[in-house]
Amino acid sequence: MGRIGFGVLGLLALAACGDTGIRGSGSGTDLPLVEMKPNAAQIVPPGRWKTGLAVRAFVPDAEGGWVEMPGSRCRVSGGDYFTADLVTPARLVLPDLGPDAPQLVANCTNGQLAGQAVVQPAYGWPEEGRPSGVRRAGWGGGWWWGYEKTGPLVYPDLAVALR
């Protein structure tokens, strides 16, 4: 095998080691996955990896608590970039667009009940105010991590109140 063959083999091995998993702190990892689809008329910035969050619908009960309403139909939009139609409960999966990440808006219905919920993207900022790896690297590089929205992106779960 020549140099080119070994080079191709090496690249394939590196690609197999890549992280293709879904990141995100939202719950619902055991729920059915629904992927957000990009809008054809919009140029979507490149994503870093994929993130996920749970989408659930609830109604108030007589004691002031909440009861989940499975089977609710929701349309979730991510700015001008993405949309998804789903039935709750579901785990919504979308690209992590880093600083370009849009807020997510869910409009849900179940019979005569309807509701809307909005979540903003959240960016990781460790307690000490910088990534833990920076301590080992010395001063510099990293203070902007959360400020510039380059840290790990997560979306809180979408909990839609139906009334």
Coordinates of C-alpha atoms in Angstrom, one line a residue:
M1 CA 0.0 0.0 0.0
G2 CA 1.4 3.4 -1.0
R3 CA 1.6 6.6 0.9
I4 CA -1.7 7.7 -0.5
G5 CA -3.4 4.4 0.7
F6 CA -2.0 4.9 4.2
G7 CA -3.1 8.5 4.2
V8 CA -6.7 7.6 3.2
L9 CA -6.7 4.8 5.8
G10 CA -5.5 7.3 8.4
L11 CA -8.2 9.8 7.6
L12 CA -10.9 7.1 7.8
A13 CA -9.6 6.1 11.2
L14 CA -9.7 9.7 12.4
A15 CA -13.2 10.1 11.0
A16 CA -14.4 7.0 12.9
C17 CA -13.1 8.5 16.2
G18 CA -15.1 11.7 15.7
D19 CA -17.8 12.7 18.1
T20 CA -21.1 12.5 16.3
G21 CA -23.2 12.2 19.5
I22 CA -26.0 14.6 20.6
R23 CA -25.0 17.0 23.3
G24 CA -27.2 19.0 25.6
S25 CA -28.4 18.9 29.1
G26 CA -32.0 18.6 28.4
S27 CA -33.9 15.5 29.7
G28 CA -35.7 13.0 27.6
T29 CA -32.8 11.0 26.2
D30 CA -35.2 8.0 26.0
L31 CA -37.8 9.9 24.0
P32 CA -38.3 9.5 20.3
L33 CA -35.9 11.8 18.3
V34 CA -37.3 14.5 16.0
E35 CA -34.7 16.3 13.9
M36 CA -35.3 20.0 13.1
K37 CA -35.2 20.6 9.3
P38 CA -33.5 23.6 7.8
N39 CA -35.6 26.1 5.9
A40 CA -34.8 25.9 2.2
A41 CA -35.0 29.6 1.7
Q42 CA -32.5 30.4 4.5
I43 CA -28.7 30.0 4.6
V44 CA -28.0 28.2 7.9
P45 CA -24.6 28.8 9.5
P46 CA -22.4 25.7 10.0
G47 CA -23.0 23.8 13.2
R48 CA -20.4 22.5 15.6
W49 CA -22.2 19.3 16.6
K50 CA -25.8 18.4 17.5
T51 CA -27.7 19.3 20.7
G52 CA -31.0 18.0 22.0
L53 CA -33.8 18.9 24.4
A54 CA -37.1 17.5 25.5
V55 CA -40.4 19.0 24.4
R56 CA -43.4 18.2 26.6
A57 CA -46.9 19.7 27.0
F58 CA -48.7 20.1 30.4
V59 CA -52.1 21.2 31.7
P60 CA -52.7 22.6 35.2
D61 CA -54.5 20.2 37.7
A62 CA -56.9 21.1 40.5
E63 CA -54.2 21.1 43.2
G64 CA -52.0 23.7 41.3
G65 CA -49.6 21.2 39.9
W66 CA -49.1 20.1 36.3
V67 CA -50.2 17.0 34.4
E68 CA -48.4 15.9 31.2
M69 CA -50.5 15.8 28.0
P70 CA -48.9 13.2 25.8
G71 CA -50.0 13.3 22.1
S72 CA -50.0 17.1 21.9
R73 CA -49.0 18.4 18.4
C74 CA -46.3 21.0 18.3
R75 CA -44.6 23.1 15.7
V76 CA -41.2 24.3 16.9
S77 CA -39.3 27.0 15.1
G78 CA -35.7 28.0 15.5
G79 CA -35.6 31.6 14.1
D80 CA -35.6 31.6 10.4
Y81 CA -33.3 28.6 10.3
F82 CA -35.3 25.5 11.4
T83 CA -38.7 24.1 11.9
A84 CA -40.0 20.8 13.2
D85 CA -43.4 19.2 13.7
L86 CA -43.7 16.7 16.5
V87 CA -46.0 14.9 18.9
T88 CA -45.1 15.2 22.6
P89 CA -43.2 14.0 24.4
A90 CA -40.2 14.0 22.1
R91 CA -36.5 14.8 22.1
L92 CA -35.8 17.6 19.6
V93 CA -32.4 17.5 17.9
L94 CA -30.8 20.4 16.1
P95 CA -27.3 21.7 15.1
D96 CA -25.4 23.7 17.7
L97 CA -24.9 27.0 15.9
G98 CA -22.8 28.5 18.7
P99 CA -23.2 32.3 18.8
D100 CA -25.7 32.1 15.9
A101 CA -28.1 29.8 17.8
P102 CA -31.7 31.1 17.7
Q103 CA -34.3 31.0 20.4
L104 CA -36.8 28.1 20.0
V105 CA -40.5 28.8 20.0
A106 CA -43.0 25.9 20.4
N107 CA -46.7 26.3 19.5
C108 CA -48.7 23.3 20.7
T109 CA -52.3 22.1 20.6
N110 CA -54.3 19.2 22.1
G111 CA -58.0 19.3 21.2
Q112 CA -59.2 22.8 22.2
L113 CA -56.2 23.5 24.4
A114 CA -53.3 25.5 23.0
G115 CA -50.1 27.0 24.4
Q116 CA -46.7 28.5 23.5
A117 CA -43.3 28.3 25.1
V118 CA -40.0 30.0 24.2
V119 CA -36.4 29.0 25.3
Q120 CA -33.2 31.0 24.8
P121 CA -29.9 29.2 24.1
A122 CA -27.6 29.1 27.2
Y123 CA -23.8 29.0 27.0
G124 CA -21.7 27.3 29.5
W125 CA -19.6 29.4 31.9
P126 CA -17.9 27.4 34.6
E127 CA -18.1 28.7 38.2
E128 CA -14.6 30.2 38.1
G129 CA -15.5 32.1 35.0
R130 CA -13.3 30.3 32.5
P131 CA -12.9 26.8 31.1
S132 CA -11.2 24.4 33.5
G133 CA -8.5 23.7 30.9
V134 CA -7.2 27.3 31.0
R135 CA -5.9 26.8 34.6
R136 CA -3.4 24.3 33.3
A137 CA -2.5 26.4 30.3
G138 CA -1.7 29.5 32.3
W139 CA -3.2 33.0 31.9
G140 CA -5.0 34.1 28.8
G141 CA -7.1 32.3 26.2
G142 CA -10.5 31.4 27.6
W143 CA -11.9 34.5 29.4
W144 CA -14.1 35.1 26.4
W145 CA -15.5 31.5 26.4
G146 CA -19.0 32.3 27.8
Y147 CA -19.0 36.1 27.0
E148 CA -18.5 35.5 23.3
K149 CA -21.0 32.6 23.3
T150 CA -18.4 30.0 22.3
G151 CA -18.8 27.8 25.3
P152 CA -20.9 24.6 25.3
L153 CA -24.5 25.5 24.1
V154 CA -27.5 23.9 25.7
Y155 CA -31.2 24.6 25.4
P156 CA -33.4 24.2 28.5
D157 CA -36.3 21.7 28.0
L158 CA -39.4 23.1 26.3
A159 CA -42.3 22.7 28.7
V160 CA -45.5 24.1 27.0
A161 CA -48.4 25.0 29.3
L162 CA -51.7 24.3 27.5
R163 CA -54.9 26.1 28.5

